[in-house]
PDB file of C-alpha atoms and ligand atoms in Angstrom:
ATOM      1  CA  MET C 954      69.085 191.480  79.035  1.00 90.00           C
ATOM      2  CA  GLN C 955      65.736 192.468  77.607  1.00 94.00           C
ATOM      3  CA  LYS C 956      63.460 189.707  76.339  1.00 95.00           C
ATOM      4  CA  CYS C 957      60.449 189.939  74.105  1.00 96.00           C
ATOM      5  CA  LYS C 958      57.349 190.501  76.249  1.00 95.00           C
ATOM      6  CA  ASN C 959      55.329 188.452  73.846  1.00 95.00           C
ATOM      7  CA  CYS C 960      57.390 185.332  73.018  1.00 96.00           C
ATOM      8  CA  ASN C 961      60.251 185.603  75.537  1.00 96.00           C
ATOM      9  CA  MET C 962      62.913 185.598  72.850  1.00 96.00           C
ATOM     10  CA  GLN C 963      66.025 187.442  73.972  1.00 95.00           C
ATOM     11  CA  PHE C 964      66.928 190.547  71.986  1.00 96.00           C
ATOM     12  CA  SER C 965      70.440 190.782  70.674  1.00 95.00           C
ATOM     13  CA  TRP C 966      72.874 193.246  72.191  1.00 96.00           C
ATOM     14  CA  VAL C 967      73.495 194.810  68.786  1.00 96.00           C
ATOM     15  CA  ASN C 968      69.795 195.454  68.163  1.00 94.00           C
ATOM     16  CA  ILE C 969      69.323 197.158  71.517  1.00 96.00           C
ATOM     17  CA  TYR C 970      72.524 199.154  71.116  1.00 95.00           C
ATOM     18  CA  LYS C 971      71.588 200.348  67.657  1.00 94.00           C
ATOM     19  CA  SER C 972      68.193 201.481  68.884  1.00 94.00           C
ATOM     20  CA  PHE C 973      69.810 203.953  71.321  1.00 91.00           C
ATOM     21  CA  TRP C 974      71.816 205.679  68.643  1.00 88.00           C
ATOM     22  CA  TRP C 975      68.786 206.015  66.424  1.00 91.00           C
ATOM     23  CA  GLY C 976      67.048 208.165  69.003  1.00 91.00           C
ATOM     24  CA  TYR C 977      65.645 205.228  71.048  1.00 92.00           C
ATOM     25  CA  LYS C 978      64.111 203.692  67.968  1.00 94.00           C
ATOM     26  CA  PRO C 979      61.565 200.972  68.866  1.00 95.00           C
ATOM     27  CA  ILE C 980      62.892 197.415  68.674  1.00 95.00           C
ATOM     28  CA  GLU C 981      60.986 194.791  66.772  1.00 95.00           C
ATOM     29  CA  CYS C 982      61.220 191.191  67.931  1.00 95.00           C
ATOM     30  CA  GLU C 983      62.863 189.106  65.221  1.00 93.00           C
ATOM     31  CA  THR C 984      60.608 186.165  65.949  1.00 95.00           C
ATOM     32  CA  CYS C 985      57.123 187.592  66.471  1.00 95.00           C
ATOM     33  CA  ASN C 986      57.552 191.198  65.224  1.00 94.00           C
ATOM     34  CA  THR C 987      56.158 192.698  68.426  1.00 95.00           C
ATOM     35  CA  GLU C 988      57.284 196.288  68.772  1.00 96.00           C
ATOM     36  CA  HIS C 989      58.983 197.387  71.987  1.00 96.00           C
ATOM     37  CA  ARG C 990      59.683 200.897  73.150  1.00 96.00           C
ATOM     38  CA  ILE C 991      62.166 202.069  75.733  1.00 95.00           C
ATOM     39  CA  THR C 992      60.642 202.964  79.112  1.00 95.00           C
ATOM     40  CA  VAL C 993      61.141 206.337  80.806  1.00 95.00           C
ATOM     41  CA  LEU C 994      63.282 204.570  83.403  1.00 95.00           C
ATOM     42  CA  GLY C 995      65.281 203.045  80.543  1.00 95.00           C
ATOM     43  CA  ARG C 996      66.073 206.490  79.190  1.00 95.00           C
ATOM     44  CA  ILE C 997      67.163 207.664  82.617  1.00 95.00           C
ATOM     45  CA  ILE C 998      69.441 204.605  82.958  1.00 96.00           C
ATOM     46  CA  PHE C 999      70.903 205.238  79.521  1.00 95.00           C
ATOM     47  CA  VAL C1000      71.628 208.904  80.221  1.00 95.00           C
ATOM     48  CA  SER C1001      73.070 208.207  83.668  1.00 96.00           C
ATOM     49  CA  LEU C1002      75.522 205.660  82.216  1.00 96.00           C
ATOM     50  CA  THR C1003      76.634 207.736  79.257  1.00 95.00           C
ATOM     51  CA  ILE C1004      76.049 211.471  79.122  1.00 94.00           C
ATOM     52  CA  LEU C1005      76.053 212.029  82.880  1.00 95.00           C
ATOM     53  CA  PRO C1006      79.487 210.449  83.597  1.00 95.00           C
ATOM     54  CA  MET C1007      80.902 212.300  80.609  1.00 94.00           C
ATOM     55  CA  LEU C1008      79.649 215.667  81.887  1.00 93.00           C
ATOM     56  CA  VAL C1009      80.702 214.964  85.476  1.00 93.00           C
ATOM     57  CA  PHE C1010      84.188 214.086  84.264  1.00 91.00           C
ATOM     58  CA  GLY C1011      84.357 217.125  81.993  1.00 89.00           C
ATOM     59  CA  TYR C1012      83.228 219.592  84.639  1.00 87.00           C
ATOM     60  CA  PHE C1013      84.685 218.271  87.858  1.00 87.00           C
ATOM     61  CA  PHE C1014      87.357 215.623  87.444  1.00 79.00           C
ATOM     62  CA  SER C1015      89.289 216.454  84.343  1.00 77.00           C
ATOM     63  CA  PRO C1016      93.031 216.408  85.092  1.00 77.00           C
ATOM     64  CA  PHE C1017      93.745 218.039  81.760  1.00 73.00           C
ATOM     65  CA  ASP C1018      94.092 221.706  80.932  1.00 79.00           C
ATOM     66  CA  HIS C1019      93.632 220.764  77.358  1.00 85.00           C
ATOM     67  CA  ALA C1020      90.063 220.910  76.052  1.00 84.00           C
ATOM     68  CA  PHE C1021      90.684 218.250  73.409  1.00 87.00           C
ATOM     69  CA  ALA C1022      92.125 215.761  75.899  1.00 89.00           C
ATOM     70  CA  THR C1023      89.120 216.318  78.175  1.00 90.00           C
ATOM     71  CA  MET C1024      86.755 215.855  75.276  1.00 89.00           C
ATOM     72  CA  GLY C1025      88.553 212.687  74.110  1.00 92.00           C
ATOM     73  CA  VAL C1026      88.356 211.039  77.528  1.00 93.00           C
ATOM     74  CA  GLY C1027      84.782 212.268  77.915  1.00 93.00           C
ATOM     75  CA  ILE C1028      83.777 210.574  74.671  1.00 94.00           C
ATOM     76  CA  ALA C1029      85.652 207.396  75.666  1.00 95.00           C
ATOM     77  CA  ILE C1030      83.644 207.342  78.935  1.00 95.00           C
ATOM     78  CA  LEU C1031      80.439 207.801  76.968  1.00 94.00           C
ATOM     79  CA  ILE C1032      81.270 204.906  74.638  1.00 95.00           C
ATOM     80  CA  ILE C1033      82.401 202.546  77.415  1.00 96.00           C
ATOM     81  CA  GLY C1034      79.329 203.398  79.491  1.00 96.00           C
ATOM     82  CA  SER C1035      77.057 202.827  76.526  1.00 95.00           C
ATOM     83  CA  LEU C1036      78.422 199.282  76.029  1.00 96.00           C
ATOM     84  CA  PHE C1037      76.759 198.255  79.303  1.00 95.00           C
ATOM     85  CA  THR C1038      73.429 199.918  78.675  1.00 96.00           C
ATOM     86  CA  PRO C1039      71.835 197.091  76.622  1.00 96.00           C
ATOM     87  CA  TYR C1040      72.059 194.901  79.757  1.00 96.00           C
ATOM     88  CA  LEU C1041      70.266 197.383  81.988  1.00 95.00           C
ATOM     89  CA  VAL C1042      67.816 199.401  79.970  1.00 95.00           C
ATOM     90  CA  LYS C1043      64.220 198.186  79.987  1.00 93.00           C
ATOM     91  CA  TYR C1044      61.777 198.014  77.144  1.00 95.00           C
ATOM     92  CA  LYS C1045      58.022 197.585  77.149  1.00 95.00           C
ATOM     93  CA  LYS C1046      55.671 196.110  74.635  1.00 94.00           C
ATOM     94  CA  VAL C1047      53.803 198.555  72.444  1.00 91.00           C
ATOM     95  CA  ASP C1048      50.066 197.876  72.538  1.00 78.00           C
ATOM     96  CA  GLN C1049      48.679 197.930  69.055  1.00 64.00           C
TER      97      GLN C1049
HETATM   98 ZN1   ZN X 438      58.764 188.086  70.233  1.00 87.02          ZN
END
């Protein structure tokens, strides 16, 4: 998981996760207050683990005729996928 580029302190899963749902809000290190922003690659990883699987399921693999069932499973896929993203998404230090 992502560490602080300045002091090497590991960020908490919750902090990284929250940042995604606030529109990739920058993360501040709790120890040294260095600001970190998500990288472009990080955004691609996030989207390909969440929104992409949801859309692929919805368009191609849905076994349901029912729109609500498809949507429900789609959202479940999005949430499950998002749980793994804090381990994979990369952040970089913001130069001040
Ligand atoms: Zn730090």
